Short mmCIF file of C-alpha atoms and ligand atoms in Angstrom, two decimals:
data_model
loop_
_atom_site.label_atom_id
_atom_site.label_comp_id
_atom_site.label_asym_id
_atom_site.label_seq_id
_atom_site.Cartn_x
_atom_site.Cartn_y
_atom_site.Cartn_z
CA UNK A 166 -87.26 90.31 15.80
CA UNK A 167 -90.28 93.04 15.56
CA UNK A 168 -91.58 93.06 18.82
CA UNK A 169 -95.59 92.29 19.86
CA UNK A 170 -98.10 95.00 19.59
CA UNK A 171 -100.18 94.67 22.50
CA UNK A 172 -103.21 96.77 23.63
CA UNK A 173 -104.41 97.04 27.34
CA UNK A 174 -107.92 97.79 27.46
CA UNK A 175 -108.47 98.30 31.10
CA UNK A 176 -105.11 99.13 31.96
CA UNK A 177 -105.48 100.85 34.99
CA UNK A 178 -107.26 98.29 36.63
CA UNK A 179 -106.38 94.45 38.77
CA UNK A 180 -105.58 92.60 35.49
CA UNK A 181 -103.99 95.58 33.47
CA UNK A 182 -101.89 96.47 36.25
CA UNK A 183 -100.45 93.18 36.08
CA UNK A 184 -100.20 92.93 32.58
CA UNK A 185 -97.72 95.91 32.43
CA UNK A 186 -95.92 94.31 35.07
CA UNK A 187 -95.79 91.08 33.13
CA UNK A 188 -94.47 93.30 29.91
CA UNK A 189 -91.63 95.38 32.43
CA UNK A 190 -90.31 91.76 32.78
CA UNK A 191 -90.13 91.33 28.43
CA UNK A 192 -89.78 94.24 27.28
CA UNK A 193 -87.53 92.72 24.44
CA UNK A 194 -90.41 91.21 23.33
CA UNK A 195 -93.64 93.75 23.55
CA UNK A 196 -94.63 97.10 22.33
CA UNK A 197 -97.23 99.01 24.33
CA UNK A 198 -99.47 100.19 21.49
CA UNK A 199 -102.41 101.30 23.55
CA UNK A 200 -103.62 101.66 27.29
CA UNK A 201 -107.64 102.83 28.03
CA UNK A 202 -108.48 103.53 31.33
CA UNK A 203 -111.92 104.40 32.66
CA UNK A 204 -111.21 107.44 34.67
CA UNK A 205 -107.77 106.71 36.52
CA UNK A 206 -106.08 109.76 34.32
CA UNK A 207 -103.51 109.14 36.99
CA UNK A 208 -102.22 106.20 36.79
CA UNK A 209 -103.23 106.15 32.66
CA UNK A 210 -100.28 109.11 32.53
CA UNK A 211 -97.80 106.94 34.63
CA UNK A 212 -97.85 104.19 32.81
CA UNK A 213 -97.97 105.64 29.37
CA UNK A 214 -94.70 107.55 30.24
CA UNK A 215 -92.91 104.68 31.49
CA UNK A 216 -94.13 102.21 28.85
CA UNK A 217 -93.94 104.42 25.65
CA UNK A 218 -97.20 104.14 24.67
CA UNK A 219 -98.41 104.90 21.03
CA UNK A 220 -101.58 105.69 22.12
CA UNK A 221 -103.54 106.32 25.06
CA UNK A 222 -107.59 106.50 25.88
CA UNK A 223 -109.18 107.99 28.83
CA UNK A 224 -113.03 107.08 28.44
CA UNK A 225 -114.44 109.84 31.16
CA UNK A 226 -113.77 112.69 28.67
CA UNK A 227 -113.86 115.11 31.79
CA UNK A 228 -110.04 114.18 31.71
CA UNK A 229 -109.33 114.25 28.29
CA UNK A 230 -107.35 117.97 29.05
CA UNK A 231 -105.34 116.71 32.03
CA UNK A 232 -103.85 113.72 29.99
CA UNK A 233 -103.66 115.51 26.78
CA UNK A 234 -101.47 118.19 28.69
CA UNK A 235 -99.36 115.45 30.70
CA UNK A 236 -98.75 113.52 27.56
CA UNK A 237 -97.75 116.15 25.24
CA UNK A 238 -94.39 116.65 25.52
CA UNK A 239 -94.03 112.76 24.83
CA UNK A 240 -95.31 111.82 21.81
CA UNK A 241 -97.95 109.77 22.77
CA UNK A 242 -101.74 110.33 21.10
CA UNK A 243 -104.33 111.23 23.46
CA UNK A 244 -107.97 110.30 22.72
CA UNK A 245 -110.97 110.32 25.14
CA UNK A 246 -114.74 108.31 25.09
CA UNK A 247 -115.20 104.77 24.90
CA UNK A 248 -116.33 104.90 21.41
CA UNK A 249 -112.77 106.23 20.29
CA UNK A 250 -111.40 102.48 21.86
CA UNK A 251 -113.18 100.57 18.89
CA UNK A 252 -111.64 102.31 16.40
CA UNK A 253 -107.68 102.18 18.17
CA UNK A 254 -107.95 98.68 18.61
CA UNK A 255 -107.76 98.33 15.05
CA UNK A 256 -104.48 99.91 14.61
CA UNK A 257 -102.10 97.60 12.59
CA UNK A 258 -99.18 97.73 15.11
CA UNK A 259 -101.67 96.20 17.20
CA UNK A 260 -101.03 92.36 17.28
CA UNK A 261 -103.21 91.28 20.71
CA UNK A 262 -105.97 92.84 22.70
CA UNK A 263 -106.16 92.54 26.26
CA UNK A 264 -109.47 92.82 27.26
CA UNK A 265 -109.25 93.53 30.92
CA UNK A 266 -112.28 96.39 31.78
CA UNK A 267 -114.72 95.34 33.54
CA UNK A 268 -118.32 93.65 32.61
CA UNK A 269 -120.57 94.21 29.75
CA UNK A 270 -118.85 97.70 28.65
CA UNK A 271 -115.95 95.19 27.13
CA UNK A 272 -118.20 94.04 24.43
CA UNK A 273 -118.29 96.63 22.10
CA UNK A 274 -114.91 96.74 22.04
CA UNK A 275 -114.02 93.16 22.04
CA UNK A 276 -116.32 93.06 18.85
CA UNK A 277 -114.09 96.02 16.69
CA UNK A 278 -111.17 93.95 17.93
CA UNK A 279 -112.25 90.66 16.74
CA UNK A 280 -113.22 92.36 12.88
CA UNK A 281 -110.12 93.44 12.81
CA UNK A 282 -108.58 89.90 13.29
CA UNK A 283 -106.79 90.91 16.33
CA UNK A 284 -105.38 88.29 18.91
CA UNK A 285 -108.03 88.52 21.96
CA UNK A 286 -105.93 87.58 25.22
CA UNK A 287 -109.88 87.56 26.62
CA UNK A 288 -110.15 88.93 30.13
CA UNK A 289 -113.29 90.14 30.11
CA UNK A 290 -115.97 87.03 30.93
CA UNK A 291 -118.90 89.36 30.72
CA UNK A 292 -118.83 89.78 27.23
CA UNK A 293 -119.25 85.66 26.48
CA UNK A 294 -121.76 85.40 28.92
CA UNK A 295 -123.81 87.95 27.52
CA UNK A 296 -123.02 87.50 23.95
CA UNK A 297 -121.44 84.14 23.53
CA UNK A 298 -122.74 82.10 20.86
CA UNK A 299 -122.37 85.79 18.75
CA UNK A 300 -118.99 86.24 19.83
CA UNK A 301 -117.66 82.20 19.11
CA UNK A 302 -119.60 82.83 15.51
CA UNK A 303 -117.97 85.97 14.45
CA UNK A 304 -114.34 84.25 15.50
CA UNK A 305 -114.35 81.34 13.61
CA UNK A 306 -115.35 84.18 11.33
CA UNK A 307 -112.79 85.74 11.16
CA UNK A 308 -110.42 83.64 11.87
CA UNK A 309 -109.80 84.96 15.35
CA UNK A 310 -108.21 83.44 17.77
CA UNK A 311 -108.96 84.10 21.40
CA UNK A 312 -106.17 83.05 24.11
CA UNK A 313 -108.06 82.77 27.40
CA UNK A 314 -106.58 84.48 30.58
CA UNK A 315 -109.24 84.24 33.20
CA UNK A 316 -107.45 81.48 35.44
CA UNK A 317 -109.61 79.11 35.11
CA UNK A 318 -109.77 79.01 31.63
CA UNK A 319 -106.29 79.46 31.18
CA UNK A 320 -105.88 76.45 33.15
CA UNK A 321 -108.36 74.72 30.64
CA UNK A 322 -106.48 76.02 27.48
CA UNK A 323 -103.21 74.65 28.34
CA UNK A 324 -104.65 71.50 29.34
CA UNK A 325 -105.92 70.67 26.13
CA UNK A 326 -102.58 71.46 24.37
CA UNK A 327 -101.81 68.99 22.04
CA UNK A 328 -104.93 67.29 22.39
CA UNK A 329 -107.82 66.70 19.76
CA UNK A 330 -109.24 63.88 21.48
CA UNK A 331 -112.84 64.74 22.84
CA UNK A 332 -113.24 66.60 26.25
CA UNK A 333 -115.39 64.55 28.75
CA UNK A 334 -115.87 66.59 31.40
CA UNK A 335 -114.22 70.28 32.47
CA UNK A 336 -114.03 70.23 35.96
CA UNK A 337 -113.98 74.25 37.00
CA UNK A 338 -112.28 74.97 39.90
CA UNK A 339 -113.59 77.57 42.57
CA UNK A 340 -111.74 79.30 45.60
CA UNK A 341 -115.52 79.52 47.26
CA UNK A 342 -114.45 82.74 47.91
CA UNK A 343 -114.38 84.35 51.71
CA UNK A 344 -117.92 82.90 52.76
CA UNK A 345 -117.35 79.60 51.88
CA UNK A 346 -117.53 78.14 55.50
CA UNK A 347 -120.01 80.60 56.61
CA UNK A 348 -123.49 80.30 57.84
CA UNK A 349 -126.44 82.03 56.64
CA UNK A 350 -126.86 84.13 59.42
CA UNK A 351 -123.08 85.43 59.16
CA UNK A 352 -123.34 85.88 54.91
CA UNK A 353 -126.86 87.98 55.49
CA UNK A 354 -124.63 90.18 57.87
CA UNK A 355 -121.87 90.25 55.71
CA UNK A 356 -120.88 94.25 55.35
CA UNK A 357 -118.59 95.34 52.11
CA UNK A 358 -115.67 95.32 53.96
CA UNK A 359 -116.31 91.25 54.47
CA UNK A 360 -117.63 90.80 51.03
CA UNK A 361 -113.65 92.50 49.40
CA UNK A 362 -111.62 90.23 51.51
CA UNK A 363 -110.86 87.86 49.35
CA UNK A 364 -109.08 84.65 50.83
CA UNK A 365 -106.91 83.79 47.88
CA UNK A 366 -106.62 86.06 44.88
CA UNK A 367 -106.08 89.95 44.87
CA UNK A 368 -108.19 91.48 41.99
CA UNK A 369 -110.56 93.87 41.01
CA UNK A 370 -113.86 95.12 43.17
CA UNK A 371 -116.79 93.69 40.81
CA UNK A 372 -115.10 90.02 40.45
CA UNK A 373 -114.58 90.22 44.27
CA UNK A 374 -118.09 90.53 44.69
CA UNK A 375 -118.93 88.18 42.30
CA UNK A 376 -116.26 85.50 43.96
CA UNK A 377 -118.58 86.25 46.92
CA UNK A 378 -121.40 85.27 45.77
CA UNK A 379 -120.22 82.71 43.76
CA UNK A 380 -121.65 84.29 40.96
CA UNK A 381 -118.45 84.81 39.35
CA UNK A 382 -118.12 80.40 39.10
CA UNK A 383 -121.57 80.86 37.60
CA UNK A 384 -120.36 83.44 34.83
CA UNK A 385 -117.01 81.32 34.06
CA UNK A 386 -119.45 78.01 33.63
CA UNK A 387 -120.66 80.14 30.57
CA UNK A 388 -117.27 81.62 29.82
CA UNK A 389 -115.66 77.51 29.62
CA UNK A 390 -119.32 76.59 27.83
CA UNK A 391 -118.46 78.78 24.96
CA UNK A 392 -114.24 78.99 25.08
CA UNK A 393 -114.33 75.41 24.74
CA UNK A 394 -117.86 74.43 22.59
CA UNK A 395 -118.88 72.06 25.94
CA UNK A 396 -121.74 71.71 26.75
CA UNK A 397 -123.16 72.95 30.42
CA UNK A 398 -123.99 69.49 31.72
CA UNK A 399 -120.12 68.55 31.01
CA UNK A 400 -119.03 71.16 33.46
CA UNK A 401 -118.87 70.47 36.63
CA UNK A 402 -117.80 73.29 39.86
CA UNK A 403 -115.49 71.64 42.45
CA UNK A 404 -114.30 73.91 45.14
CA UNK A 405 -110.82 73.76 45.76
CA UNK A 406 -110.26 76.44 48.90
CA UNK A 407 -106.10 76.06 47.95
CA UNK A 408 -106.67 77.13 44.32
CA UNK A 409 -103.48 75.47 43.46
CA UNK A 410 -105.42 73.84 40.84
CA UNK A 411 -106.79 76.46 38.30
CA UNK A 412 -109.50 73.42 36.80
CA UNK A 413 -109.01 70.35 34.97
CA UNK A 414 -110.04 68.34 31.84
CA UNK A 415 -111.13 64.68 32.05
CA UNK A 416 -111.13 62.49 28.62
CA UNK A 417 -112.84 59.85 27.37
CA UNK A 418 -110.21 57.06 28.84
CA UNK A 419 -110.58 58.40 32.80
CA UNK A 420 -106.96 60.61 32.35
CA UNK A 421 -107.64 63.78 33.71
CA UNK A 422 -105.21 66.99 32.89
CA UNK A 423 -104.78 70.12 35.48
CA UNK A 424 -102.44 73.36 35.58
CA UNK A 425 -101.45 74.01 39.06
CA UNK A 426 -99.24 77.05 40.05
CA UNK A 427 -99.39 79.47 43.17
CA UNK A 428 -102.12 81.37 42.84
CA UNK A 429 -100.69 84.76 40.99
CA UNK A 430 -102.53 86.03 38.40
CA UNK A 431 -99.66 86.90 36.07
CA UNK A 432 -99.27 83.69 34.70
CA UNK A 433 -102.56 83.33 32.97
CA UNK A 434 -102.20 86.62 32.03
CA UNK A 435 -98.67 85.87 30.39
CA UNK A 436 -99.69 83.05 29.13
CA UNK A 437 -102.47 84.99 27.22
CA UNK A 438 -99.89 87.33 25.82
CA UNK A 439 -96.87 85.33 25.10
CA UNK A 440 -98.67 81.92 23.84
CA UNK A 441 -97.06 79.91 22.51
CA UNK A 442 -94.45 80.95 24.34
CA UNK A 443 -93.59 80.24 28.27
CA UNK A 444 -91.33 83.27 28.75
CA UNK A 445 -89.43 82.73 32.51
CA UNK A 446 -91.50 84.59 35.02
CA UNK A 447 -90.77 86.08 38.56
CA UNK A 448 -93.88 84.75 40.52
CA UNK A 449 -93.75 82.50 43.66
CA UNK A 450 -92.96 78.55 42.85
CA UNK A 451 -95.21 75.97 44.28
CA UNK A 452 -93.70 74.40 47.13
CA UNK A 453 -95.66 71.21 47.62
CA UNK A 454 -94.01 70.33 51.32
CA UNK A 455 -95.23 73.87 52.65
CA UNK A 456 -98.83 73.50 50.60
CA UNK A 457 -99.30 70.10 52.56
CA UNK A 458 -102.72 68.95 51.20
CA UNK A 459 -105.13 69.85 49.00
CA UNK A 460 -108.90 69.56 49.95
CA UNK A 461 -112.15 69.36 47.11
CA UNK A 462 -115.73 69.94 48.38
CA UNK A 463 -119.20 70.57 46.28
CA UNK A 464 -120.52 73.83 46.14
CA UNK A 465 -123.83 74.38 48.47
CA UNK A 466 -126.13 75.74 46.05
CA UNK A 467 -128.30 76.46 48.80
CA UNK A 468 -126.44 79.45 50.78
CA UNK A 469 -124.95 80.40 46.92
CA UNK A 470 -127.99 80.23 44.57
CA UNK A 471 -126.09 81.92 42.02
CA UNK A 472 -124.75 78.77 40.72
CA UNK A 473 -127.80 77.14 40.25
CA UNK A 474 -129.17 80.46 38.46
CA UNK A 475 -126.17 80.28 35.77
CA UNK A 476 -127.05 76.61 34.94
CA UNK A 477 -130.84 78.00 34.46
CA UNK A 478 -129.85 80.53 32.13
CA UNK A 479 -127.33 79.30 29.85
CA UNK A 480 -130.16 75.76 29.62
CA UNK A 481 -132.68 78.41 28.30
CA UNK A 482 -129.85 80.39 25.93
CA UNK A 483 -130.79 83.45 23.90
CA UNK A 484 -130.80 86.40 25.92
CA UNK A 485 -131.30 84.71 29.22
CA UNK A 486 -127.45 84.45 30.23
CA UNK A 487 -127.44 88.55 29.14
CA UNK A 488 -130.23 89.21 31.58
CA UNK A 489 -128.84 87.36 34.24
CA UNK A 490 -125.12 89.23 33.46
CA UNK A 491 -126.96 92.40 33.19
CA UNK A 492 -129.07 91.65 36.76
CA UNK A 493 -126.14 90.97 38.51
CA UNK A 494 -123.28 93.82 37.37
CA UNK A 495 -126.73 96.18 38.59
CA UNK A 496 -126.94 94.66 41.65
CA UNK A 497 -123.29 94.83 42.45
CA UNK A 498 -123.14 98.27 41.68
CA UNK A 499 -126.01 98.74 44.14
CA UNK A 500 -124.02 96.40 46.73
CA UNK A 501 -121.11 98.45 46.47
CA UNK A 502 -122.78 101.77 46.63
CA UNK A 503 -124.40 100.40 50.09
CA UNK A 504 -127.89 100.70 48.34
CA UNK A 505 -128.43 96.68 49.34
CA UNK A 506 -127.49 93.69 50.91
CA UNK A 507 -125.03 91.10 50.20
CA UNK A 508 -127.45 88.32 50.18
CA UNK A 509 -129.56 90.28 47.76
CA UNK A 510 -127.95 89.84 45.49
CA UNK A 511 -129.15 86.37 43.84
CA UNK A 512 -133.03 87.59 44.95
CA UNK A 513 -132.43 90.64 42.70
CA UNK A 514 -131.06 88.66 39.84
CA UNK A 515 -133.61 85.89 39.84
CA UNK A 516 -136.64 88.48 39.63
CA UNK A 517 -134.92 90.39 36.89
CA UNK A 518 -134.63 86.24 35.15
CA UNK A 519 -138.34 86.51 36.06
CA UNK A 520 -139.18 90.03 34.14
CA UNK A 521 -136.71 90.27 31.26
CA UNK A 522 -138.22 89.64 28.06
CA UNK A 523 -136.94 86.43 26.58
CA UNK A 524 -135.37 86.40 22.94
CA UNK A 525 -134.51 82.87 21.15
CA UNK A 526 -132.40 84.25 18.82
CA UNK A 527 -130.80 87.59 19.94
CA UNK A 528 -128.35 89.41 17.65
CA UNK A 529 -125.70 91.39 18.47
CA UNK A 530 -128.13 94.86 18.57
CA UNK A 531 -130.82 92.85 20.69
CA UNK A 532 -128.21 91.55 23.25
CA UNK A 533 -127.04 95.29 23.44
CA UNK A 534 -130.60 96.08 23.91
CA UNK A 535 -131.10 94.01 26.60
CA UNK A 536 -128.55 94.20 28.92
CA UNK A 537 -129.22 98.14 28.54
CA UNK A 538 -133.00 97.46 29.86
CA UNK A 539 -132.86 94.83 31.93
CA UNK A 540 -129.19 97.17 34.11
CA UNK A 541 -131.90 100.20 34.24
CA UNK A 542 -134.55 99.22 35.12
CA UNK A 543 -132.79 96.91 37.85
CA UNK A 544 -130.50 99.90 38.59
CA UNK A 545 -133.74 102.19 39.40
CA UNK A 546 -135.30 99.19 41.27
CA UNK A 547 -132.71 99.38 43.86
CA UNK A 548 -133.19 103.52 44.01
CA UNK A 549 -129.40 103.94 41.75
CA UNK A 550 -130.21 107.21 39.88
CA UNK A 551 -126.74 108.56 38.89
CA UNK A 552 -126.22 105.23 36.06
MN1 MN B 29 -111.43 83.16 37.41
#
C-alpha cells in the first residue's frame, strides 16, 4: 500500500514534535514529505535525517547555509523563508498538512494548502479565528476536508461520527489552566514562570499563555463555531480541571456524546493524521479507579475576561475576531518578553477591540491587513520594537 504523504508545518515545535513521534510508531504507513521549522535549524536537521524527509524549510533564512550543508549529503531539498512553505505544501506526494506553527503566521500557508486540495489535520486555531468564515468558504470550495486536532475539537469530531442528526449544544471543555483557583491578588502577581506551568497538558509557550488567561477557551469557541457551522450561543465552556473529557456534543433528544482519554496530546494528533483509521497507540490508558471523580465548574468571567471578550467578537463577526487574535498574540509576545503583566493582558486586547477599525465583510487581503495593523501598532504600544 503507498504510504501517506504528510507535511509538518511547525515541526520543531509542542505539536510537531509529537507528530513525528506519532509517525516513529507507523512508519509502515507515512512518508515524511516536508518539515518547516521557524528557526530551530537544530532540531529541523535531526529530524529530517532520521525521518527521510523529501523536503525541508527553515523560515529564518539566516540558517538556510547551516541546514543546506547538514542536509547535503542526504538527499533531502533545503529551502528557506516562509513564503517558500506555500508553494511545498503543494507538492503531489503531499497527501495531509499538519498545520502546527504557531498563530496568525499559519494562515498563509493553510490557504496554499487548502487550493491545492490537501488534507488539513488543522492545528493551528489562529488561522479560523482570524479568518474563519473565509477559510470554511474556500473548503467546501474546494472540496477540502479539514480533520481537527486541537483536543477539543478532536473530541468534537469524533463525537459526531456517524451522526447527521442536528447538534444542540457543544459543550467545550477547559482545563482552567494553572490560575483557575486563584485570587486576583495572586493572578496580578503571577510572574512567567507561574503563567508556563501548566497543570495538565505539556505544549507550546503562546497556548500556555493563552490557557492562562483563558484566552485560548475563547479562541477554540471560534475554532468549534466555524469547524462545526454552530452557532456561538450553542457553545457553552465547562471547566473540567481533570481534562479527561476533551468536550462533548448534546442532541436534540437530551443524549449527550464525549471522547475521554488521558490527557496526551498524541491522540488528537493521530487521529488527525490517520482518520479514519484508529492505528494502536503507546499513550497512557485511562484508569478510572485511580482518576476517582471528575469535577465540572463555570468559568468566572470576572478574574478571566477573555472569555467574555471572544463571545463579543465573534457576535460582531467581520474583522472583529482578527483584531481580537491579533491583540492578544501582541500582547503575549510582550508578556513573554517581560514588557507587561499577566493580567494585562485582556486590558490590552479590549482597547485594541476598542481602536481597530471594524470591517463587515473582510476578504482574505483585508483580514491580512488587519491583523498586520492592529499586532503593530499594539506591539509598539507596549514599547516591542524588534517585531
Ligand atoms: Mn485545546
Amino acid at each position: 500500500m503507498r504510504k501517506k504523504g504528510i507535511a509538518i508545518l511547525g515541526s520543531t515545535g509542542s505539536i510537531g514534535t509529537q507528530a513525528l513521534d506519532v509517525i516513529a510508531q507507523h512508519r509502515e504507513k507515512y512518508s515524511v514529505e516536508l518539515l518547516t521549522a521557524n528557526r530551530n535549524s537544530e532540531l529541523l536537521i535531526k529530524q529530517a535525517i532520521e525521518f527521510d524527509a523529501n523536503t525541508v524549510i527553515i523560515c529564518d533564512k539566516s540558517k538556510y547555509k547551516e541546514v543546506n550543508d547538514a542536509l547535503s549529503p542526504h538527499d533531502i531539498k533545503v529551502f528557506a523563508g516562509i513564503e517558500s512553505v506555500q508553494e511545498a505544501v503543494c507538492a503531489e506526494s503531499i497527501d495531509t498538512v499538519l498545520t502546527a506553527m504557531v498563530g496568525f503566521s499559519g494562515l498563509r500557508p493553510t490557504v496554499a494548502a487548502i487550493k491545492a486540495g490537501k488534507t488539513i489535520a488543522l492545528a493551528n486555531k489562529e488561522t479560523l479565528v482570524a479568518a474563519g468564515e473565509i477559510i470554511s468558504r474556500m473548503c467546501i470550495e474546494h472540496r477540502t476536508p479539514v480533520i481537527p486536532v486541537d483536543s477539543e475539537h478532536s473530541a468534537i469530531f469524533q463525537s459526531l461520527q456517524g451522526e447527521y442528526n442536528p447538534i444542540e449544544k457543544i459543550l467545550l471543555t477547559a482545563s482552567g489552566g494553572p490560575f483557575l483557583h486563584s485570587s486576583e491578588e495572586e493572578i496580578r502577581q503571577a510572574g512567567i514562570e507561574d503563567v508556563l506551568k501548566h497543570p495538565r497538558w505539556k505544549m507550546g509557550a503562546k497556548v500556555t499563555v493563552d490557557s492562562a488567561s483563558m484566552m485560548n477557551k475563547g479562541l477554540e469557541m471560534i475554532e468549534a463555531r466555524w469547524l462545526f457551522n454552530t452557532d456561538p450561543s450553542k457553545i457553552e465552556i465547562i471547566v473540567h480541571p481533570q481534562s479527561v473529557i476533551h468536550s462533548m456534543v448534546q442532541f436534540e433528544d437530551g443524549s449527550i456524546i464525549a471522547q475521554m482519554s488521558h490527557p496526551d496530546m498524541r491522540i488528537p494528533i493521530q487521529y488527525g493524521i490517520a482518520y479514519p483509521e484508529r492505528p494502536a497507540l503507546n499513550t497512557k490508558r485511562l484508569d478510572f479507579n485511580e482518576l476517582g471523580k471528575m469535577t465540572f465548574e463555570k468559568p468566572d468571567t470576572g478574574r478571566f475576561p477573555a472569555i467574555e471578550i471572544a463571545y463579543g467578537c465573534i457576535r460582531k463577526g467581520g474583522n472583529m475576531p482578527c483584531i481580537m487574535n491579533a491583540a492578544n498574540e501582541a500582547a503575549v509576545a510582550a508578556f513573554l518578553n517581560g514588557k507587561i503583566k499577566f493580567h494585562a493582558i485582556p486590558e490590552i486586547i479590549s482597547s485594541a477591540i476598542g481602536k481597530a477599525h471594524f470591517l463587515e465583510h473582510p476578504d482574505l487581503e483585508d483580514i491580512f491587513g488587519t491583523h498586520e495593523e492592529v499586532y503593530r501598532k499594539t506591539a509598539s504600544c507596549l514599547g516591542m520594537h524588534n517585531i
